[in-house]
Amino acid sequence: MTIWNPWHGCHKISEGCANCYVYRRDESIGKDASIIAKTGGYDLPLKKNRQGQYKLSAEDGVVFTCMTSDFFLEEADQWRQGCWDMIYQRQDLHFYIITKRIHRFSQCVPSDWGSGWDNVTICCTCENQDRAEYRLPIFLSLPIKHREVICEPMLGEINMEKYLAAGLIGHVSCGGESGDKARPCDFRWIQEVRRECIRCGVPFTFRQTGAVFIKDGRTYHLERKLHISQAKKSGYSYIPNMGMADTIKYRLPDREALFARLSRSDFRNRFHLSAKDKAYVAEKGMETIRSHAQDFVEKRLSAENPENDGKQTPMKGHPVFIAQHAAACCCRSCLEKWHNIPAGKVLTEGERSYIVDVLMSWIEKEMQ
């Protein structure tokens, strides 16, 4: 990985900028980060060593561009074309550009941009739902060959599935905020975006916890050195069909506590077996109903990314379907939220048996 900062300094434009790390770092050395200036490393991609070879080579990895500013900053308009020229000349390098100013993209690209350049990835940031709704529609409408999204610092729950479903976003990463004034990041927000990525087959990275991290209702204050390592340790990053979620550690809920929690949910309490459902169970017998439950769980829930996940379980038509909604075993999202079984993994035999047991316990209670 290489960092190329052709200019330095920026001005804040959205809520995610409030505790900007560039401002924090500059302030610590008595520098004003709002002053935008061209740097001595402006022409880094073209610099050569004494042997006449480029100092940057493909072996150095991705070139992260403009990390102490924004590539589409208004004040940098006079310098940007020179950067595009260097990027075009160095087709052997891949340039990664992160921006909060995707709305300026069309007026900042070179005339020969066309449908995008193969050696450029544009990464749009969105720290909350408001910025996602503003930036992502613009992002998807632009001629870009490689698109990624970063939700960092993540400041609230973000639903972006409708944008991921377009099939144009190649990767999503999420993370909390660092620094003394860091705002909290809730693990539930991370999990929701991850589930959306799984359903759309998009790779996902949980990059860092941030300094203030909420998990299972508890707030943790973490040292900077732990932010990335703890996120990695969680196992919640995801690449389709790689079995990465198999390493996630979790604990199945206590059965009694689970049913007590379900009983407090207005939505789950809407579901009960009708007289017709009960008659069907009595006619077929519990062992036959169990075999039906096993079949439904195997075919509709057990895959890493079940087809039509979230809508695969009918609301009526079979006692097991009713039980699945009542016991929150209807989709992989509910299995994670209520039963702690991580999304994005193929269900083991033990997990399938657990789900069937929960469903049969609920049906048995209804039959009484």
Short mmCIF file of C-alpha atoms in Angstrom, two decimals:
data_model
loop_
_atom_site.label_atom_id
_atom_site.label_comp_id
_atom_site.label_asym_id
_atom_site.label_seq_id
_atom_site.Cartn_x
_atom_site.Cartn_y
_atom_site.Cartn_z
CA MET A 1 0.00 0.00 0.00
CA THR A 2 1.22 3.48 -0.92
CA ILE A 3 -0.19 6.88 0.03
CA TRP A 4 -0.02 9.75 -2.44
CA ASN A 5 -1.05 13.17 -1.15
CA PRO A 6 -0.73 15.67 -4.03
CA TRP A 7 -2.23 18.37 -1.81
CA HIS A 8 -3.04 18.74 1.86
CA GLY A 9 -5.89 20.39 3.78
CA CYS A 10 -9.63 20.37 3.46
CA HIS A 11 -12.83 21.97 4.70
CA LYS A 12 -15.63 20.13 6.45
CA ILE A 13 -18.88 19.48 4.59
CA SER A 14 -20.90 16.91 6.56
CA GLU A 15 -21.45 15.31 9.95
CA GLY A 16 -18.75 12.71 9.33
CA CYS A 17 -16.15 15.51 9.13
CA ALA A 18 -16.76 16.80 12.66
CA ASN A 19 -13.83 14.97 14.25
CA CYS A 20 -11.64 14.67 11.14
CA TYR A 21 -8.36 12.87 11.84
CA VAL A 22 -6.46 15.29 9.57
CA TYR A 23 -7.67 18.24 11.62
CA ARG A 24 -6.76 16.43 14.85
CA ARG A 25 -3.29 15.58 13.65
CA ASP A 26 -2.57 19.03 12.24
CA GLU A 27 -3.84 20.72 15.39
CA SER A 28 -1.44 18.61 17.47
CA ILE A 29 1.52 20.18 15.59
CA GLY A 30 0.09 23.69 15.46
CA LYS A 31 -1.05 23.50 11.86
CA ASP A 32 -4.33 24.70 10.33
CA ALA A 33 -5.86 21.83 8.31
CA SER A 34 -8.32 24.19 6.61
CA ILE A 35 -5.47 25.69 4.58
CA ILE A 36 -5.22 23.83 1.26
CA ALA A 37 -1.76 23.62 -0.31
CA LYS A 38 -0.01 21.61 -2.99
CA THR A 39 2.56 19.22 -1.51
CA GLY A 40 6.12 18.33 -2.40
CA GLY A 41 4.87 14.86 -3.28
CA TYR A 42 2.54 16.14 -5.99
CA ASP A 43 4.37 14.29 -8.77
CA LEU A 44 5.14 11.11 -6.75
CA PRO A 45 3.80 8.69 -9.43
CA LEU A 46 6.39 10.01 -11.91
CA LYS A 47 9.38 10.27 -9.59
CA LYS A 48 12.32 8.00 -10.45
CA ASN A 49 15.33 6.66 -8.60
CA ARG A 50 18.96 6.99 -9.65
CA GLN A 51 18.62 4.01 -11.93
CA GLY A 52 15.87 5.78 -13.84
CA GLN A 53 13.13 3.49 -12.54
CA TYR A 54 9.86 4.68 -11.09
CA LYS A 55 9.93 4.85 -7.30
CA LEU A 56 6.39 3.49 -7.24
CA SER A 57 5.86 0.06 -8.76
CA ALA A 58 2.91 -2.30 -8.97
CA GLU A 59 4.55 -4.41 -6.25
CA ASP A 60 3.99 -1.52 -3.82
CA GLY A 61 0.25 -2.19 -3.99
CA VAL A 62 -2.71 0.12 -4.35
CA VAL A 63 -1.99 3.87 -4.37
CA PHE A 64 -4.34 5.51 -1.87
CA THR A 65 -4.80 8.98 -3.29
CA CYS A 66 -5.39 12.24 -1.43
CA MET A 67 -5.76 10.80 2.06
CA THR A 68 -5.22 14.14 3.83
CA SER A 69 -7.71 16.02 1.68
CA ASP A 70 -10.43 15.25 -0.90
CA PHE A 71 -9.52 14.63 -4.53
CA PHE A 72 -12.60 16.55 -5.69
CA LEU A 73 -12.08 19.54 -3.40
CA GLU A 74 -12.99 22.84 -5.06
CA GLU A 75 -9.73 24.52 -4.07
CA ALA A 76 -7.76 21.81 -5.88
CA ASP A 77 -9.38 22.29 -9.28
CA GLN A 78 -6.22 23.92 -10.64
CA TRP A 79 -4.05 20.89 -9.74
CA ARG A 80 -6.35 17.96 -10.49
CA GLN A 81 -5.80 17.64 -14.24
CA GLY A 82 -2.10 17.15 -13.65
CA CYS A 83 -2.95 14.26 -11.33
CA TRP A 84 -5.26 12.71 -13.90
CA ASP A 85 -2.44 12.92 -16.44
CA MET A 86 -0.11 11.06 -14.08
CA ILE A 87 -2.76 8.46 -13.28
CA TYR A 88 -3.32 7.87 -16.99
CA GLN A 89 0.40 7.61 -17.65
CA ARG A 90 0.86 5.04 -14.85
CA GLN A 91 -1.54 2.38 -16.10
CA ASP A 92 0.55 -0.19 -14.21
CA LEU A 93 -0.62 1.27 -10.88
CA HIS A 94 -4.09 1.18 -9.34
CA PHE A 95 -5.29 4.40 -7.73
CA TYR A 96 -7.87 4.37 -4.94
CA ILE A 97 -9.75 7.65 -4.40
CA ILE A 98 -12.04 8.18 -1.38
CA THR A 99 -14.41 11.14 -1.50
CA LYS A 100 -17.24 12.90 0.31
CA ARG A 101 -17.70 15.09 -2.76
CA ILE A 102 -19.11 12.62 -5.27
CA HIS A 103 -21.50 15.39 -6.35
CA ARG A 104 -18.52 17.16 -7.97
CA PHE A 105 -17.28 14.11 -9.86
CA SER A 106 -18.77 14.93 -13.28
CA GLN A 107 -17.16 18.37 -13.40
CA CYS A 108 -13.79 17.07 -12.23
CA VAL A 109 -13.04 14.15 -14.57
CA PRO A 110 -10.83 14.48 -17.65
CA SER A 111 -12.33 14.71 -21.12
CA ASP A 112 -11.13 11.23 -22.05
CA TRP A 113 -12.60 9.55 -18.96
CA GLY A 114 -15.29 7.82 -21.03
CA SER A 115 -16.91 4.96 -19.10
CA GLY A 116 -14.13 5.07 -16.51
CA TRP A 117 -10.50 4.00 -16.26
CA ASP A 118 -9.51 0.46 -15.36
CA ASN A 119 -6.79 1.59 -12.95
CA VAL A 120 -9.02 3.82 -10.77
CA THR A 121 -11.37 2.87 -7.95
CA ILE A 122 -13.70 5.57 -6.68
CA CYS A 123 -14.89 5.10 -3.11
CA CYS A 124 -17.90 7.10 -1.90
CA THR A 125 -18.31 7.64 1.84
CA CYS A 126 -21.61 7.84 3.70
CA GLU A 127 -21.61 8.14 7.46
CA ASN A 128 -25.36 8.04 8.03
CA GLN A 129 -28.65 7.43 6.21
CA ASP A 130 -28.97 11.04 5.12
CA ARG A 131 -25.64 11.02 3.30
CA ALA A 132 -26.32 7.57 1.86
CA GLU A 133 -29.59 8.79 0.36
CA TYR A 134 -27.87 11.86 -1.10
CA ARG A 135 -24.57 10.44 -2.32
CA LEU A 136 -25.30 6.88 -3.44
CA PRO A 137 -27.86 7.70 -6.16
CA ILE A 138 -25.33 10.13 -7.64
CA PHE A 139 -22.56 7.55 -7.26
CA LEU A 140 -24.48 4.85 -9.13
CA SER A 141 -25.37 7.20 -11.98
CA LEU A 142 -21.73 7.99 -12.83
CA PRO A 143 -19.44 6.31 -15.37
CA ILE A 144 -17.10 4.47 -12.98
CA LYS A 145 -15.61 1.02 -13.53
CA HIS A 146 -14.70 0.24 -9.92
CA ARG A 147 -16.97 1.45 -7.09
CA GLU A 148 -16.68 0.96 -3.35
CA VAL A 149 -18.50 2.43 -0.35
CA ILE A 150 -17.06 3.32 3.05
CA CYS A 151 -19.31 3.96 6.06
CA GLU A 152 -16.71 5.43 8.36
CA PRO A 153 -17.13 6.93 10.81
CA MET A 154 -20.44 5.11 11.01
CA LEU A 155 -22.76 7.39 12.98
CA GLY A 156 -26.08 5.54 12.73
CA GLU A 157 -27.92 2.66 11.13
CA ILE A 158 -27.64 2.74 7.34
CA ASN A 159 -29.89 0.85 4.94
CA MET A 160 -28.28 0.67 1.50
CA GLU A 161 -29.63 -2.61 0.16
CA LYS A 162 -31.53 -0.95 -2.68
CA TYR A 163 -28.23 0.52 -3.90
CA LEU A 164 -26.27 -2.71 -3.41
CA ALA A 165 -28.91 -4.59 -5.38
CA ALA A 166 -27.94 -2.63 -8.50
CA GLY A 167 -24.82 -4.79 -8.71
CA LEU A 168 -22.52 -1.81 -9.29
CA ILE A 169 -20.83 -1.61 -5.87
CA GLY A 170 -17.84 -3.90 -5.52
CA HIS A 171 -17.11 -3.62 -1.81
CA VAL A 172 -18.44 -2.03 1.40
CA SER A 173 -16.51 -1.33 4.58
CA CYS A 174 -17.73 0.01 7.92
CA GLY A 175 -16.04 1.25 11.05
CA GLY A 176 -16.32 3.43 14.10
CA GLU A 177 -14.70 6.78 14.89
CA SER A 178 -11.34 7.28 16.58
CA GLY A 179 -10.11 10.16 18.71
CA ASP A 180 -10.91 11.68 22.09
CA LYS A 181 -14.25 13.04 20.88
CA ALA A 182 -15.30 9.87 19.08
CA ARG A 183 -19.02 9.28 18.70
CA PRO A 184 -20.39 5.79 19.48
CA CYS A 185 -20.63 3.03 16.90
CA ASP A 186 -23.18 0.29 17.56
CA PHE A 187 -22.34 -3.23 16.44
CA ARG A 188 -25.95 -3.69 15.33
CA TRP A 189 -25.37 -1.08 12.59
CA ILE A 190 -22.35 -3.05 11.38
CA GLN A 191 -24.32 -6.30 11.36
CA GLU A 192 -27.20 -4.82 9.37
CA VAL A 193 -25.00 -3.49 6.57
CA ARG A 194 -23.15 -6.81 6.54
CA ARG A 195 -26.44 -8.72 6.16
CA GLU A 196 -27.41 -6.45 3.28
CA CYS A 197 -24.07 -7.12 1.61
CA ILE A 198 -24.51 -10.88 2.05
CA ARG A 199 -27.96 -10.80 0.46
CA CYS A 200 -26.55 -8.87 -2.51
CA GLY A 201 -23.32 -10.88 -2.80
CA VAL A 202 -21.10 -7.87 -2.07
CA PRO A 203 -17.80 -8.29 -0.15
CA PHE A 204 -17.81 -6.54 3.23
CA THR A 205 -15.11 -5.43 5.65
CA PHE A 206 -15.61 -4.54 9.30
CA ARG A 207 -12.54 -2.33 9.43
CA GLN A 208 -12.43 -0.94 12.96
CA THR A 209 -14.50 -0.65 16.11
CA GLY A 210 -13.68 2.97 16.83
CA ALA A 211 -12.95 4.36 20.29
CA VAL A 212 -16.53 4.04 21.63
CA PHE A 213 -18.11 0.74 20.65
CA ILE A 214 -21.53 -0.57 21.69
CA LYS A 215 -22.19 -4.31 21.66
CA ASP A 216 -25.11 -6.12 23.26
CA GLY A 217 -26.08 -2.94 25.07
CA ARG A 218 -22.67 -2.44 26.68
CA THR A 219 -20.39 0.48 25.81
CA TYR A 220 -16.68 -0.20 25.46
CA HIS A 221 -13.94 2.45 25.40
CA LEU A 222 -11.08 1.05 23.36
CA GLU A 223 -7.48 2.14 22.93
CA ARG A 224 -6.49 3.10 19.38
CA LYS A 225 -4.26 0.05 18.98
CA LEU A 226 -7.28 -2.24 19.50
CA HIS A 227 -9.67 -0.69 16.96
CA ILE A 228 -8.56 -2.69 13.93
CA SER A 229 -7.46 -5.84 15.75
CA GLN A 230 -10.76 -6.25 17.58
CA ALA A 231 -12.73 -5.78 14.37
CA LYS A 232 -10.60 -8.40 12.64
CA LYS A 233 -10.91 -10.75 15.61
CA SER A 234 -14.71 -10.61 15.38
CA GLY A 235 -14.64 -12.44 12.04
CA TYR A 236 -17.42 -10.25 10.66
CA SER A 237 -15.72 -9.36 7.39
CA TYR A 238 -17.24 -11.28 4.49
CA ILE A 239 -16.30 -12.49 1.03
CA PRO A 240 -18.94 -14.59 -0.76
CA ASN A 241 -18.36 -18.36 -0.76
CA MET A 242 -15.17 -18.21 1.31
CA GLY A 243 -16.59 -19.66 4.54
CA MET A 244 -15.30 -16.70 6.54
CA ALA A 245 -18.31 -16.61 8.88
CA ASP A 246 -17.49 -20.11 10.16
CA THR A 247 -14.91 -18.54 12.47
CA ILE A 248 -17.41 -16.26 14.24
CA LYS A 249 -17.89 -17.24 17.87
CA TYR A 250 -21.38 -17.00 19.30
CA ARG A 251 -23.65 -18.55 21.93
CA LEU A 252 -27.15 -19.85 21.30
CA PRO A 253 -29.72 -18.24 23.61
CA ASP A 254 -31.18 -19.98 26.61
CA ARG A 255 -34.47 -21.49 25.40
CA GLU A 256 -36.58 -20.16 28.27
CA ALA A 257 -35.10 -16.68 27.97
CA LEU A 258 -35.67 -16.78 24.22
CA PHE A 259 -39.37 -17.54 24.52
CA ALA A 260 -39.74 -14.91 27.23
CA ARG A 261 -38.18 -12.35 24.90
CA LEU A 262 -40.39 -13.45 21.99
CA SER A 263 -43.45 -13.07 24.19
CA ARG A 264 -42.64 -9.38 24.62
CA SER A 265 -42.62 -8.75 20.87
CA ASP A 266 -45.92 -7.42 19.51
CA PHE A 267 -45.02 -8.66 16.03
CA ARG A 268 -44.11 -12.21 17.10
CA ASN A 269 -47.24 -12.45 19.25
CA ARG A 270 -49.40 -11.90 16.18
CA PHE A 271 -48.74 -15.45 15.09
CA HIS A 272 -50.81 -18.38 16.38
CA LEU A 273 -51.98 -21.67 14.95
CA SER A 274 -55.52 -21.53 13.61
CA ALA A 275 -58.04 -24.29 14.21
CA LYS A 276 -57.23 -25.57 10.72
CA ASP A 277 -53.49 -25.58 11.49
CA LYS A 278 -54.05 -27.48 14.72
CA ALA A 279 -56.23 -30.02 12.97
CA TYR A 280 -53.46 -30.53 10.39
CA VAL A 281 -50.87 -31.10 13.12
CA ALA A 282 -53.17 -33.55 14.92
CA GLU A 283 -53.84 -35.43 11.69
CA LYS A 284 -50.20 -35.69 10.57
CA GLY A 285 -48.61 -36.18 13.97
CA MET A 286 -45.67 -34.37 15.52
CA GLU A 287 -43.01 -36.55 13.91
CA THR A 288 -44.30 -35.75 10.43
CA ILE A 289 -44.46 -32.04 11.27
CA ARG A 290 -40.88 -32.25 12.53
CA SER A 291 -39.79 -33.80 9.23
CA HIS A 292 -41.50 -30.93 7.41
CA ALA A 293 -39.67 -28.44 9.62
CA GLN A 294 -36.35 -30.15 8.91
CA ASP A 295 -37.03 -29.98 5.19
CA PHE A 296 -38.00 -26.27 5.28
CA VAL A 297 -34.93 -25.35 7.33
CA GLU A 298 -32.63 -27.32 5.03
CA LYS A 299 -34.03 -25.90 1.78
CA ARG A 300 -34.89 -22.33 2.79
CA LEU A 301 -32.45 -21.35 5.54
CA SER A 302 -29.27 -23.40 5.54
CA ALA A 303 -27.40 -21.87 2.60
CA GLU A 304 -24.79 -19.15 3.14
CA ASN A 305 -27.01 -16.74 1.21
CA PRO A 306 -30.49 -18.30 0.85
CA GLU A 307 -32.44 -17.37 -2.24
CA ASN A 308 -34.82 -14.47 -1.64
CA ASP A 309 -33.67 -14.25 1.98
CA GLY A 310 -36.09 -12.28 4.12
CA LYS A 311 -39.05 -13.27 1.96
CA GLN A 312 -38.58 -17.02 1.69
CA THR A 313 -41.05 -17.99 4.43
CA PRO A 314 -44.78 -17.60 3.64
CA MET A 315 -46.96 -16.00 6.30
CA LYS A 316 -49.44 -18.87 6.15
CA GLY A 317 -50.07 -22.23 4.51
CA HIS A 318 -48.33 -24.56 6.95
CA PRO A 319 -48.01 -24.72 10.76
CA VAL A 320 -44.21 -24.64 10.45
CA PHE A 321 -44.35 -21.37 8.50
CA ILE A 322 -46.37 -19.82 11.32
CA ALA A 323 -43.91 -21.17 13.88
CA GLN A 324 -40.97 -19.74 11.92
CA HIS A 325 -42.37 -16.22 12.13
CA ALA A 326 -43.47 -16.59 15.74
CA ALA A 327 -40.07 -17.93 16.82
CA ALA A 328 -38.00 -15.61 14.59
CA CYS A 329 -36.63 -18.47 12.49
CA CYS A 330 -38.02 -17.17 9.19
CA CYS A 331 -34.82 -15.77 7.62
CA ARG A 332 -31.12 -15.41 8.26
CA SER A 333 -31.48 -11.86 9.57
CA CYS A 334 -33.90 -12.99 12.25
CA LEU A 335 -31.71 -15.96 13.11
CA GLU A 336 -28.84 -13.57 13.78
CA LYS A 337 -30.89 -10.96 15.65
CA TRP A 338 -32.79 -13.40 17.86
CA HIS A 339 -30.67 -16.56 18.00
CA ASN A 340 -27.14 -15.16 17.49
CA ILE A 341 -26.49 -17.48 14.52
CA PRO A 342 -24.30 -15.38 12.20
CA ALA A 343 -25.51 -14.59 8.71
CA GLY A 344 -23.21 -15.56 5.86
CA LYS A 345 -22.43 -19.12 6.94
CA VAL A 346 -23.79 -22.50 5.88
CA LEU A 347 -25.82 -23.83 8.81
CA THR A 348 -24.29 -26.83 10.54
CA GLU A 349 -26.27 -29.92 11.42
CA GLY A 350 -26.31 -28.78 15.04
CA GLU A 351 -27.67 -25.36 14.12
CA ARG A 352 -30.38 -26.87 11.94
CA SER A 353 -31.38 -29.23 14.74
CA TYR A 354 -31.53 -26.33 17.20
CA ILE A 355 -33.85 -24.37 14.89
CA VAL A 356 -36.14 -27.36 14.38
CA ASP A 357 -36.29 -27.93 18.14
CA VAL A 358 -37.29 -24.29 18.69
CA LEU A 359 -40.02 -24.54 16.06
CA MET A 360 -41.38 -27.77 17.50
CA SER A 361 -41.35 -26.36 21.03
CA TRP A 362 -43.47 -23.44 19.86
CA ILE A 363 -45.90 -25.72 18.00
CA GLU A 364 -46.20 -27.99 21.05
CA LYS A 365 -47.11 -25.01 23.22
CA GLU A 366 -49.73 -23.91 20.70
CA MET A 367 -51.24 -27.41 20.60
CA GLN A 368 -51.70 -27.36 24.35
#
